[in-house]
Short mmCIF file of N, CA and C in Angstrom, two decimals:
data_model
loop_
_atom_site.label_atom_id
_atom_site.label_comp_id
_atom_site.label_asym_id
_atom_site.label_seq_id
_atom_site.Cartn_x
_atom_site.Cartn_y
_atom_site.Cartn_z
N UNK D 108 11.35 -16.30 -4.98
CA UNK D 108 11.37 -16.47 -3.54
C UNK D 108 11.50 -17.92 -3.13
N UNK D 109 10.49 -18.81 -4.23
CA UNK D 109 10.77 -20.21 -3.05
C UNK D 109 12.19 -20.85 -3.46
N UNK D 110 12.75 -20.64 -4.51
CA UNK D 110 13.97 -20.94 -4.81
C UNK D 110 15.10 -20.42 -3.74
N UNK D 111 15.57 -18.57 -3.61
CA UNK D 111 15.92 -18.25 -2.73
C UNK D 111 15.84 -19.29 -0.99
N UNK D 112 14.69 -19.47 -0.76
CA UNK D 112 14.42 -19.77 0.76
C UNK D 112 14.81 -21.41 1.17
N UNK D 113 14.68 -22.35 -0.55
CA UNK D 113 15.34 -23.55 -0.29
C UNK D 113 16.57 -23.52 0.18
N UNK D 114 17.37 -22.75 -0.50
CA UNK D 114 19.33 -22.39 -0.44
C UNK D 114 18.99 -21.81 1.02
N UNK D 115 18.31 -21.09 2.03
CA UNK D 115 18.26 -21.04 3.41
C UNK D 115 18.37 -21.90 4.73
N UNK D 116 19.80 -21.29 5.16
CA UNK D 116 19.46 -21.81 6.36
C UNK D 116 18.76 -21.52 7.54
N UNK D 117 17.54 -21.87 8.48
CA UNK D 117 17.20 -21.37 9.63
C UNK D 117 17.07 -22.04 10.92
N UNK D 118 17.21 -21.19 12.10
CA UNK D 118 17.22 -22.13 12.68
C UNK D 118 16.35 -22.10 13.78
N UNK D 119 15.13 -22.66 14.61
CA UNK D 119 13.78 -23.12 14.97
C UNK D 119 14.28 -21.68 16.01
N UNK D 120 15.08 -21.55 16.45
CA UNK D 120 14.55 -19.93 17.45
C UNK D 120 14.65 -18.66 16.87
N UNK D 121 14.93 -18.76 15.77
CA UNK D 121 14.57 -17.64 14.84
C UNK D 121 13.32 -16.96 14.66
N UNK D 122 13.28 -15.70 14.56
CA UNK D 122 12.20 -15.04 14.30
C UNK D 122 12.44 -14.76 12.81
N UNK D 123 11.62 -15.18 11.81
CA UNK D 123 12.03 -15.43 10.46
C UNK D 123 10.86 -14.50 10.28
N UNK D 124 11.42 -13.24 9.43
CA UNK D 124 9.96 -12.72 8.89
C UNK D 124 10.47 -12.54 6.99
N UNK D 125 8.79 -12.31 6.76
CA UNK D 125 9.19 -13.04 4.97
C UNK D 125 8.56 -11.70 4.55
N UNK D 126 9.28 -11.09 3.80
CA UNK D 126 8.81 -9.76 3.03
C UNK D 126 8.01 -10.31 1.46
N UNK D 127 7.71 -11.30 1.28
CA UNK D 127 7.17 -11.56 0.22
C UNK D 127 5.66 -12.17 0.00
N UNK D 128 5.51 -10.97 -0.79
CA UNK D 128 3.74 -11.38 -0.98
C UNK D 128 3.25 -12.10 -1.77
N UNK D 129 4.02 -12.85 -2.00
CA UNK D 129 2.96 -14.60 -3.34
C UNK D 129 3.79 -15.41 -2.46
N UNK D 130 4.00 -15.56 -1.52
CA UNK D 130 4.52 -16.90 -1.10
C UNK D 130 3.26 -16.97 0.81
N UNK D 131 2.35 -17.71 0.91
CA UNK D 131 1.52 -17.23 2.47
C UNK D 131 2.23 -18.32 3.48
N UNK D 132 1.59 -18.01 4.79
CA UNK D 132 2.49 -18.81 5.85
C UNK D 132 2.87 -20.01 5.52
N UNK D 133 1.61 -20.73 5.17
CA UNK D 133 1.61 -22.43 5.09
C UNK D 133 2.80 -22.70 4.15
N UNK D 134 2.46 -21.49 3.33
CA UNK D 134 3.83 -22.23 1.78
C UNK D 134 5.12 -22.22 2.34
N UNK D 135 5.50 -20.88 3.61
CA UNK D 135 6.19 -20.48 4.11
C UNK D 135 7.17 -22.00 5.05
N UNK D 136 6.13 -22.31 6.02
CA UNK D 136 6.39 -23.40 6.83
C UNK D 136 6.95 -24.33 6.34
N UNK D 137 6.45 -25.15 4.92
CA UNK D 137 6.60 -25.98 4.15
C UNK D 137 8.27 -25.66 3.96
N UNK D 138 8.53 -24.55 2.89
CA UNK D 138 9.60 -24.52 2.30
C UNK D 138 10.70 -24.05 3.47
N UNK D 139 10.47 -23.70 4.55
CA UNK D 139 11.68 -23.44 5.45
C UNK D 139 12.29 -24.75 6.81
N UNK D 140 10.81 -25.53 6.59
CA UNK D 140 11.18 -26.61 7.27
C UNK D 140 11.88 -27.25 8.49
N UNK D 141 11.81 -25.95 9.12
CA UNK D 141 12.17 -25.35 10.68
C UNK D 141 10.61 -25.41 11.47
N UNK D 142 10.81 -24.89 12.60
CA UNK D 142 9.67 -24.83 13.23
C UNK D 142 9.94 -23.66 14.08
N UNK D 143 9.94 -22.12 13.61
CA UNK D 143 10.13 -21.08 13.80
C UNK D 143 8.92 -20.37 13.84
N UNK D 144 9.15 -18.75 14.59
CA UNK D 144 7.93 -18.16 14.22
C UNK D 144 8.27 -17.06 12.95
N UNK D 145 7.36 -17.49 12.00
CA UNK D 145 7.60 -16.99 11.02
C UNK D 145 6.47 -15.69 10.74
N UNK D 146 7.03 -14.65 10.24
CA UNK D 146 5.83 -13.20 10.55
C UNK D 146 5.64 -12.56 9.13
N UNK D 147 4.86 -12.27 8.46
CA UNK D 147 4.97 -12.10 7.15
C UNK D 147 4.28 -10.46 7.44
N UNK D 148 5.43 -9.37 6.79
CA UNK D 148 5.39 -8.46 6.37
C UNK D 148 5.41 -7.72 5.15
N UNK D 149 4.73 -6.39 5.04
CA UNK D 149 4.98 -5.46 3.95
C UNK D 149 5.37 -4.00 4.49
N UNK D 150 6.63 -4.03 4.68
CA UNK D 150 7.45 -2.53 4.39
C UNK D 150 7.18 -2.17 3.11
N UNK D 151 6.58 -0.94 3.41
CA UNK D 151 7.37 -0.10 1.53
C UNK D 151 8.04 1.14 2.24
N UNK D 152 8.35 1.25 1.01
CA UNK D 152 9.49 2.22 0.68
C UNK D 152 9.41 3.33 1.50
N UNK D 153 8.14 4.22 1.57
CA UNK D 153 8.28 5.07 2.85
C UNK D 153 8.74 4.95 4.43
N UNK D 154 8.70 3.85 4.25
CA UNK D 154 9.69 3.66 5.55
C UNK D 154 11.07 3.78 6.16
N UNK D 155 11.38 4.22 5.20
CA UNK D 155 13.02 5.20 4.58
C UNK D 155 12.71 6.06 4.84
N UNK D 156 11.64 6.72 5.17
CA UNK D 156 10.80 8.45 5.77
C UNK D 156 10.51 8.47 7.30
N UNK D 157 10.50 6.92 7.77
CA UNK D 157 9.74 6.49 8.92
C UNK D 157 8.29 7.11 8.99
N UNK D 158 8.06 6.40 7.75
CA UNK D 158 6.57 6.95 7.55
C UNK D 158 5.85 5.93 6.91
N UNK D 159 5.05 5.82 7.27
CA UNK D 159 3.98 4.56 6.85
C UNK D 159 3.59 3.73 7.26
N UNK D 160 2.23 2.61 7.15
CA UNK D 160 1.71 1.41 7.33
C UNK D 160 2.67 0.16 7.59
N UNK D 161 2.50 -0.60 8.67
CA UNK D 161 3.65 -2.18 8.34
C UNK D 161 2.80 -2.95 8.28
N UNK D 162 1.90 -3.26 7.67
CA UNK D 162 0.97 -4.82 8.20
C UNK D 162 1.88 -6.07 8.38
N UNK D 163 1.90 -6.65 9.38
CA UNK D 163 2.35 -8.04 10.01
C UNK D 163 1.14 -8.82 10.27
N UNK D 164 1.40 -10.33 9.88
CA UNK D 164 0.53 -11.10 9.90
C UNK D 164 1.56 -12.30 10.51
N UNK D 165 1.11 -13.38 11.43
CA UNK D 165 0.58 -13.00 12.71
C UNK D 165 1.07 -12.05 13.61
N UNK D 166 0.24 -11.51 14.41
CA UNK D 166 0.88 -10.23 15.46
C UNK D 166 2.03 -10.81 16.36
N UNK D 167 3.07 -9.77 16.57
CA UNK D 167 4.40 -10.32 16.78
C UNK D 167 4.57 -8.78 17.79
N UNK D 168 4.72 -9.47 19.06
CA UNK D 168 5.42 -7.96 20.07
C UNK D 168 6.38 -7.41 19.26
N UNK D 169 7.58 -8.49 19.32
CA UNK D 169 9.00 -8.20 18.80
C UNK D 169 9.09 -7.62 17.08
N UNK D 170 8.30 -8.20 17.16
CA UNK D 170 8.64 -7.67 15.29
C UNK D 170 7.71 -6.32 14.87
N UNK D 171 6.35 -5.91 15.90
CA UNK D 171 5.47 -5.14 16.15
C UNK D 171 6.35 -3.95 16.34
N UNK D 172 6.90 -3.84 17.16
CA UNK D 172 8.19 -3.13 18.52
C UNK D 172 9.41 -2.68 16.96
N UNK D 173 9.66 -3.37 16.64
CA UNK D 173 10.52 -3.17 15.41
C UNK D 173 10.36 -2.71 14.52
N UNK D 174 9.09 -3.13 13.81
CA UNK D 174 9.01 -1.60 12.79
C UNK D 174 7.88 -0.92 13.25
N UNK D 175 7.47 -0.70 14.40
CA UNK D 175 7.38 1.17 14.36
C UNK D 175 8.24 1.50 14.79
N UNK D 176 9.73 1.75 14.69
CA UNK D 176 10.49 2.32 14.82
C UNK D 176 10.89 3.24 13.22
N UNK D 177 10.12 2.22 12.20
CA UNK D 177 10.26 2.48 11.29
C UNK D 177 9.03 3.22 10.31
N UNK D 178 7.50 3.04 11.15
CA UNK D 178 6.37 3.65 10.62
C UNK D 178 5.39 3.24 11.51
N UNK D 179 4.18 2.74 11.01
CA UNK D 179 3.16 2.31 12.01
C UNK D 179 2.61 0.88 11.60
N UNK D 180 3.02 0.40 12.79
CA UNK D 180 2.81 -1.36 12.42
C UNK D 180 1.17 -1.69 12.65
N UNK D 181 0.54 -2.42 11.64
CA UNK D 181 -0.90 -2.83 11.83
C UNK D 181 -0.49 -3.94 12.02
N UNK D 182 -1.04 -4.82 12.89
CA UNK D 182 -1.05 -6.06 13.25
C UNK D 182 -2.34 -7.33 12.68
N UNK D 183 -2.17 -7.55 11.74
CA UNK D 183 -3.77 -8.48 11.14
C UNK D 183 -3.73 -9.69 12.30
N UNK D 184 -4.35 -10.62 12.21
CA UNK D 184 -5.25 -11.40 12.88
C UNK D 184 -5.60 -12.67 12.26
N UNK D 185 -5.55 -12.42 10.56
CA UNK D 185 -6.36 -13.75 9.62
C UNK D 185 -4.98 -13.53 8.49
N UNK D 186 -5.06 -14.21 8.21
CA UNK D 186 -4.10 -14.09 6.98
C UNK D 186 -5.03 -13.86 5.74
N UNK D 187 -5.87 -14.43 5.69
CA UNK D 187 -6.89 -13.79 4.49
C UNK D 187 -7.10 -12.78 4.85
N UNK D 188 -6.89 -12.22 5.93
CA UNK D 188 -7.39 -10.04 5.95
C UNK D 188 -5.88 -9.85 5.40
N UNK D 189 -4.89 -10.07 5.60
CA UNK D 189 -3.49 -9.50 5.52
C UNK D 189 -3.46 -9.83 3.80
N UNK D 190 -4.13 -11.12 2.90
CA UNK D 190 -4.16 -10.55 1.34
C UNK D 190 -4.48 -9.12 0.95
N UNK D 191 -5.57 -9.06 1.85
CA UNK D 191 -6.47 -7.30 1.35
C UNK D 191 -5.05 -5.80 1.78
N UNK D 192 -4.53 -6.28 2.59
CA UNK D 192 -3.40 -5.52 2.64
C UNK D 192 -2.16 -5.35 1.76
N UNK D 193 -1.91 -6.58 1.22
CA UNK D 193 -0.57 -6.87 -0.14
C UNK D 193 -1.49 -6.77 -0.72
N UNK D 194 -2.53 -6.21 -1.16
CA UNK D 194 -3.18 -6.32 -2.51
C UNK D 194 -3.55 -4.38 -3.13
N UNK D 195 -3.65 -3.69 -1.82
CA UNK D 195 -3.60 -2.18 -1.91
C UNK D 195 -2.10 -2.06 -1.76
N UNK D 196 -1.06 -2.70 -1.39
CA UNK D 196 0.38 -2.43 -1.47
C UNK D 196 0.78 -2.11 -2.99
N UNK D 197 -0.22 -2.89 -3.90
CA UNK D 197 0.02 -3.06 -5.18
C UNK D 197 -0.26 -1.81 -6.11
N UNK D 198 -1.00 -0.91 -5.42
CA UNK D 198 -1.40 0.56 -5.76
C UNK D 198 -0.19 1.27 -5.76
N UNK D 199 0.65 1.44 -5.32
CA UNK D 199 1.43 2.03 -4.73
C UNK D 199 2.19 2.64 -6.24
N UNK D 200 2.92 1.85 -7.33
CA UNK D 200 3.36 2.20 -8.31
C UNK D 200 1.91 3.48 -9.65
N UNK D 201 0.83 2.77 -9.64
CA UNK D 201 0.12 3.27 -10.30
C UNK D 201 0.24 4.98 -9.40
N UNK D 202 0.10 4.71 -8.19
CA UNK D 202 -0.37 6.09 -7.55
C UNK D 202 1.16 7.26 -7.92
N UNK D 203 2.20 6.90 -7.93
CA UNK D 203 3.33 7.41 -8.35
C UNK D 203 3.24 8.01 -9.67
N UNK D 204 2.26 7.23 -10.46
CA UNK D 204 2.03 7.12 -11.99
C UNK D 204 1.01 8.53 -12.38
N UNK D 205 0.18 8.40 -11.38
CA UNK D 205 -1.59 9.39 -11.37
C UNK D 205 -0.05 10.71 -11.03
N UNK D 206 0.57 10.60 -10.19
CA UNK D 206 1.29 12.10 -9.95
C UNK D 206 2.29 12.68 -11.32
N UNK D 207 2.87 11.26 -12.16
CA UNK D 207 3.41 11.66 -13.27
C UNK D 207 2.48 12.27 -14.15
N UNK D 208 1.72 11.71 -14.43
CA UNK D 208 0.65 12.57 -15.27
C UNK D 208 0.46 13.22 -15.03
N UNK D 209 -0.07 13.82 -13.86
CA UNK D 209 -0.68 15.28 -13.76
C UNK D 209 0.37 16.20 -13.90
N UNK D 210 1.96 16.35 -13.29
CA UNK D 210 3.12 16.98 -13.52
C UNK D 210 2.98 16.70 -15.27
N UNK D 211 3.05 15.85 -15.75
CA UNK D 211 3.54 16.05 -17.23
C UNK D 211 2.24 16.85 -17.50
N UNK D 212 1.50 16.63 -17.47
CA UNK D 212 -0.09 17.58 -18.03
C UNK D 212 0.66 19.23 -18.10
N UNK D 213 1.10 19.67 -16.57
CA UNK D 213 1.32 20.87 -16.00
C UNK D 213 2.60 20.99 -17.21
N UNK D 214 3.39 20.09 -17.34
CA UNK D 214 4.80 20.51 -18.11
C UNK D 214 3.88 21.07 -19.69
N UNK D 215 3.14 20.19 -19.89
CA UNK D 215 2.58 19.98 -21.40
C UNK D 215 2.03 21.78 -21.63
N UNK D 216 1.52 22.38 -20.50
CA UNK D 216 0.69 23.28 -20.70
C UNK D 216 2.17 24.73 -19.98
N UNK D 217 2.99 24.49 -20.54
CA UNK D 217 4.08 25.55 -20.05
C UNK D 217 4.63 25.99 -18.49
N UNK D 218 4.19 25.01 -17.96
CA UNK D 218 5.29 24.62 -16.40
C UNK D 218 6.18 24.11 -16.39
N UNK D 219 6.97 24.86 -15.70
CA UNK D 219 8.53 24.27 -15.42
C UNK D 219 8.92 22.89 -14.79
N UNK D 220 8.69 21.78 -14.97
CA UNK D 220 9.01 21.10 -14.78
C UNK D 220 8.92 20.70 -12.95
N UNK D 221 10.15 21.34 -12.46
CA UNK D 221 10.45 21.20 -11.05
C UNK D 221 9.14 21.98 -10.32
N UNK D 222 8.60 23.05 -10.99
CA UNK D 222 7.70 24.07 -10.33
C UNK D 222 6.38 22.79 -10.22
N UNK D 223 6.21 21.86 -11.59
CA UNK D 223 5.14 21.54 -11.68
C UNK D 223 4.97 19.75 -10.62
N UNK D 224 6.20 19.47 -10.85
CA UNK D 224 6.62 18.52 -10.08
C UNK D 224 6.31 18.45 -8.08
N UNK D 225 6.64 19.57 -7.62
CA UNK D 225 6.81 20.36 -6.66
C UNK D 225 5.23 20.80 -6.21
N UNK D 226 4.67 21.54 -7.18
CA UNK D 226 3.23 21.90 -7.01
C UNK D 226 2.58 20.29 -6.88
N UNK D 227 2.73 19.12 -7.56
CA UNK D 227 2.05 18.13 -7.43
C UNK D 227 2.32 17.92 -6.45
N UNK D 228 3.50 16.94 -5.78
CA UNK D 228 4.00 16.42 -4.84
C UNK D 228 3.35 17.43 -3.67
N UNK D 229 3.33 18.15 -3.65
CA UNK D 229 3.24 19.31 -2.26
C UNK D 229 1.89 18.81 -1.91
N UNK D 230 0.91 19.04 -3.19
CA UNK D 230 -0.41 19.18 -3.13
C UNK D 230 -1.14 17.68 -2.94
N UNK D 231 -0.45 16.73 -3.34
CA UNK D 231 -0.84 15.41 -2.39
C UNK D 231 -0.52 15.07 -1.61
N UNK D 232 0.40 15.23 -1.00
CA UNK D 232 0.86 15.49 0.55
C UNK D 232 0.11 15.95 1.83
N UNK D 233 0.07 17.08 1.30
CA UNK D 233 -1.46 17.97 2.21
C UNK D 233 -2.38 17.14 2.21
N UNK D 234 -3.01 16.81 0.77
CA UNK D 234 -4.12 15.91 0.52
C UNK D 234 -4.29 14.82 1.51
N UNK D 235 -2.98 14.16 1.55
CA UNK D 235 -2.82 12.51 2.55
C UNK D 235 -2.66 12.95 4.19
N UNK D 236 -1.78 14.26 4.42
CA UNK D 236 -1.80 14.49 6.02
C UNK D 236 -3.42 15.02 6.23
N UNK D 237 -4.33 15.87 5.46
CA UNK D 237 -5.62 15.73 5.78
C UNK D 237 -6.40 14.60 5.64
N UNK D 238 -6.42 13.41 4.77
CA UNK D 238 -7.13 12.53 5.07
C UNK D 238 -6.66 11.72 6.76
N UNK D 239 -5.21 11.67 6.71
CA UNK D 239 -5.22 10.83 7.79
C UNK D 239 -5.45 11.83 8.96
N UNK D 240 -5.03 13.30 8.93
CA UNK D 240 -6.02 14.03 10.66
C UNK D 240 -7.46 13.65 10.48
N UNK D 241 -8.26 13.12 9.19
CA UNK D 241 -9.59 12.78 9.61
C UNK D 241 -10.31 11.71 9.33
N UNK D 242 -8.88 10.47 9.50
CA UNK D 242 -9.03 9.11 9.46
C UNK D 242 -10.11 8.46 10.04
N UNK D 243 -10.79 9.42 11.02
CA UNK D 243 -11.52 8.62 12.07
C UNK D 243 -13.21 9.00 11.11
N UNK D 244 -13.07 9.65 10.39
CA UNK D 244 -14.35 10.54 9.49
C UNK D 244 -14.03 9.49 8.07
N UNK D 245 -15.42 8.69 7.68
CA UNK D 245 -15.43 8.07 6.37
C UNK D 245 -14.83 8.91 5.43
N UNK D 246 -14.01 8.22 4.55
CA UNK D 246 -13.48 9.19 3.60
C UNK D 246 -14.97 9.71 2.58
N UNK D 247 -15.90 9.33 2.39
CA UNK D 247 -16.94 9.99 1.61
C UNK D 247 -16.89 11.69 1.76
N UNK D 248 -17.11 11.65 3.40
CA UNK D 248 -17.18 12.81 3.88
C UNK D 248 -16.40 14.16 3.29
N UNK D 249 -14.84 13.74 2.98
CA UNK D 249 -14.09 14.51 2.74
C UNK D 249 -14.11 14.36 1.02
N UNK D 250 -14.46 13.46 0.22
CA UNK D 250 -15.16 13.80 -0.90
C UNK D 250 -16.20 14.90 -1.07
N UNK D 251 -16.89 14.55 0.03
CA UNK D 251 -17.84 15.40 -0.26
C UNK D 251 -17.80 17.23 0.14
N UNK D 252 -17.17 16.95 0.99
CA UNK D 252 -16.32 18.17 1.58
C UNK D 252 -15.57 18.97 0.47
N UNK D 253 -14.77 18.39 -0.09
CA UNK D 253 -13.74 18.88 -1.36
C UNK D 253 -14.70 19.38 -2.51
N UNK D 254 -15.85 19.15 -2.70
CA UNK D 254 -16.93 20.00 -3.81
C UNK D 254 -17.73 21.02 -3.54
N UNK D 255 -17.77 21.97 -4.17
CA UNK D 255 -18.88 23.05 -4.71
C UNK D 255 -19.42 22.71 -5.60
N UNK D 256 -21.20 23.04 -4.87
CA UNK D 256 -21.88 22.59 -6.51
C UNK D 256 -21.37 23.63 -8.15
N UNK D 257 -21.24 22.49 -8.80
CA UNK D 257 -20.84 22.88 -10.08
C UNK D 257 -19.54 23.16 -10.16
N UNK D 258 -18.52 22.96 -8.82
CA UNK D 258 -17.24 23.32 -9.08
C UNK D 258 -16.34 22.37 -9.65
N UNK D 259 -14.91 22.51 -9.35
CA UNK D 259 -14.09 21.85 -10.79
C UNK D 259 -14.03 20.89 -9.46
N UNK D 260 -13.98 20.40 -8.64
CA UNK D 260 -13.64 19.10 -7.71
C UNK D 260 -14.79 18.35 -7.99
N UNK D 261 -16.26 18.85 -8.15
CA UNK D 261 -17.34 17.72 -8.44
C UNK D 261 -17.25 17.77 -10.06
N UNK D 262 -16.53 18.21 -10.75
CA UNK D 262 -16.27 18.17 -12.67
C UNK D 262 -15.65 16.53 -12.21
N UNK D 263 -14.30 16.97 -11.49
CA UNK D 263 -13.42 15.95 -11.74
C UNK D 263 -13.75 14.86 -11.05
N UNK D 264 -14.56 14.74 -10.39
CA UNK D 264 -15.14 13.25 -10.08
C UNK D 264 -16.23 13.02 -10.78
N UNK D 265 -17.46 14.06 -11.20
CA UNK D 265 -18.19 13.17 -12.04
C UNK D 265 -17.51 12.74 -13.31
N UNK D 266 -16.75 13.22 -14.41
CA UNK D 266 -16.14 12.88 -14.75
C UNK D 266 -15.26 11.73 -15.31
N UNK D 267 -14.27 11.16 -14.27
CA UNK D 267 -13.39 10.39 -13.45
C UNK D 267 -14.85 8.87 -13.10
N UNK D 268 -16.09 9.38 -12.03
CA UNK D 268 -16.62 8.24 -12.32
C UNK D 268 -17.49 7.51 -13.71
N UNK D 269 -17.68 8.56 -14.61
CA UNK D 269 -18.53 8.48 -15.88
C UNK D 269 -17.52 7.61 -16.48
N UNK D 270 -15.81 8.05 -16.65
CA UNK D 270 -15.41 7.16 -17.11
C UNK D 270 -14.60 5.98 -16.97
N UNK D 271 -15.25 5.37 -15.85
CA UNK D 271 -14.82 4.22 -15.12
C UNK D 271 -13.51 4.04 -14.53
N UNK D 272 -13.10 5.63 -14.29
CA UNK D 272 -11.65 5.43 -13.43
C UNK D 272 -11.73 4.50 -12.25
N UNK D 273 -12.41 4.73 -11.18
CA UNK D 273 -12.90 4.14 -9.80
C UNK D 273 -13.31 2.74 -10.10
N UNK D 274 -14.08 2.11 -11.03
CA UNK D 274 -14.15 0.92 -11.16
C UNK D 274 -12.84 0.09 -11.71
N UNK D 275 -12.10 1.16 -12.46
CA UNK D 275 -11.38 0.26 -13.56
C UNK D 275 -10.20 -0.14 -11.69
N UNK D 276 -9.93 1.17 -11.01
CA UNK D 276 -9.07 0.83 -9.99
C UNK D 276 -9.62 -0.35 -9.46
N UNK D 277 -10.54 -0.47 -8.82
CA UNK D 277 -11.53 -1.99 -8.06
C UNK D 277 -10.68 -2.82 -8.55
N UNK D 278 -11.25 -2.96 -10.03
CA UNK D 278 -10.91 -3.86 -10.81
C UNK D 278 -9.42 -4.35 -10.79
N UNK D 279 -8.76 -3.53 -10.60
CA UNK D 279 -7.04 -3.77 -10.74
C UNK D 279 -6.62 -4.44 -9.15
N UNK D 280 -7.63 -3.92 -8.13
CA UNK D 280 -7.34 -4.33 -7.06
C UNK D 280 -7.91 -5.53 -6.51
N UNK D 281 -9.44 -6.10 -7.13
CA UNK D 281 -9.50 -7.28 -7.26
C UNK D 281 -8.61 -8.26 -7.98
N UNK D 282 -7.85 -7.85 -8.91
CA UNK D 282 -6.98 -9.07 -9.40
C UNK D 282 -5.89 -9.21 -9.03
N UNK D 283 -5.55 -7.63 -8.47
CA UNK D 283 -4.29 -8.03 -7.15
C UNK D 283 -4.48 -9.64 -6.53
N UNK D 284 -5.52 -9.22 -5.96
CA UNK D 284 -6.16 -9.58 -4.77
C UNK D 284 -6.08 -11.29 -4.94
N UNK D 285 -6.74 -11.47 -6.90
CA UNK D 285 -6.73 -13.27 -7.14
C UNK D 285 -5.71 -13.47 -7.01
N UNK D 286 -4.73 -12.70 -7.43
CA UNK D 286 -3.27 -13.25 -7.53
C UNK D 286 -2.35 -13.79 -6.53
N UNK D 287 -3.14 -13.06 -5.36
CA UNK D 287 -2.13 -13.09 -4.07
C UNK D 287 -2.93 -14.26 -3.26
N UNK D 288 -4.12 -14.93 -3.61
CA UNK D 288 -4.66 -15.85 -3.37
C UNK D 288 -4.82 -17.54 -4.40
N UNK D 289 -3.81 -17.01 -5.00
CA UNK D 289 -3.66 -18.49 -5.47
C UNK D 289 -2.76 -19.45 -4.85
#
């Protein structure tokens, strides 16, 4: 990126927004050397669905106005809150990963492939349009909601926390997190 942005030209009434998350405003200002307003975003990929989160850091009408056209723009406030945002952006491949496995599990155990593919995808889907109709409800709740005592949803979380799945994630998301703060 800072290589790219030297070879840039801009020019001070530009609304310059920077899709890149290891480079923050200040580095931004420095290497573009204009005196523009510069807006640092994260589109992902669902936004090809017009579906999803935009965090923008600083809040921008115009650039606000612009991508929700494309999903739902959060507007941060600090630029150290907007790390904690590129730093769960970074989930995004692993979580693709948790759905390969479980489809290959389903293939491993004599599912068709597309059937088992299909059954996943479907079934986290639901999963994510019910968390977000009850966005406004701590997600604990709906943890806790999703178990019967002794049933296979409280197996798979005690489980899952016995063997440090949930921490090991923290963990991956705290070092997001150093990374995007150096």
């Amino acid at each position: 990126g800072k290589k790219i942005i030297k070879e840039l030209k801009f020019k001070s009434k530009q609304i310059i927004i920077s899709f890149i998350s290891t480079i923050t405003l200040s580095q931004l200002k420095k290497d573009i050397k204009v005196k523009a307003k510069i807006i640092r975003a994260i589109p992902l990929p669902p936004i090809s669905l017009k579906k999803g989160p935009v965090p923008i850091y600083p809040p921008n009408l115009k650039v606000k106005n612009f991508f929700n056209h494309l999903g739902s723009t959060i507007e941060i406030k600090q630029e150290k809150l907007s790390i904690n945002f590129w730093s769960t952006s970074g989930i995004m491949a692993p979580f693709y990963e948790f759905l390969r496995t479980i489809t290959d599990w389903l293939v491993k155990h004599g599912v068709k492939r597309n059937n088992a593919q299909k059954y996943v995808t479907s079934l986290f889907l639901a999963l994510s349009e019910d968390a977000v109709t009850n966005s406004k409800t701590n997600l604990k709740n709906l943890v806790k909601e999703s178990q019967t005592p002794n049933g296979l949803n409280e197996q798979g979380v005690k489980e899952l926390k016995k063997a440090g799945f949930y921490k090991s994630l923290e963990k991956t998301l705290n070092s997001i997190h150093r990374r995007l703060n150096k």
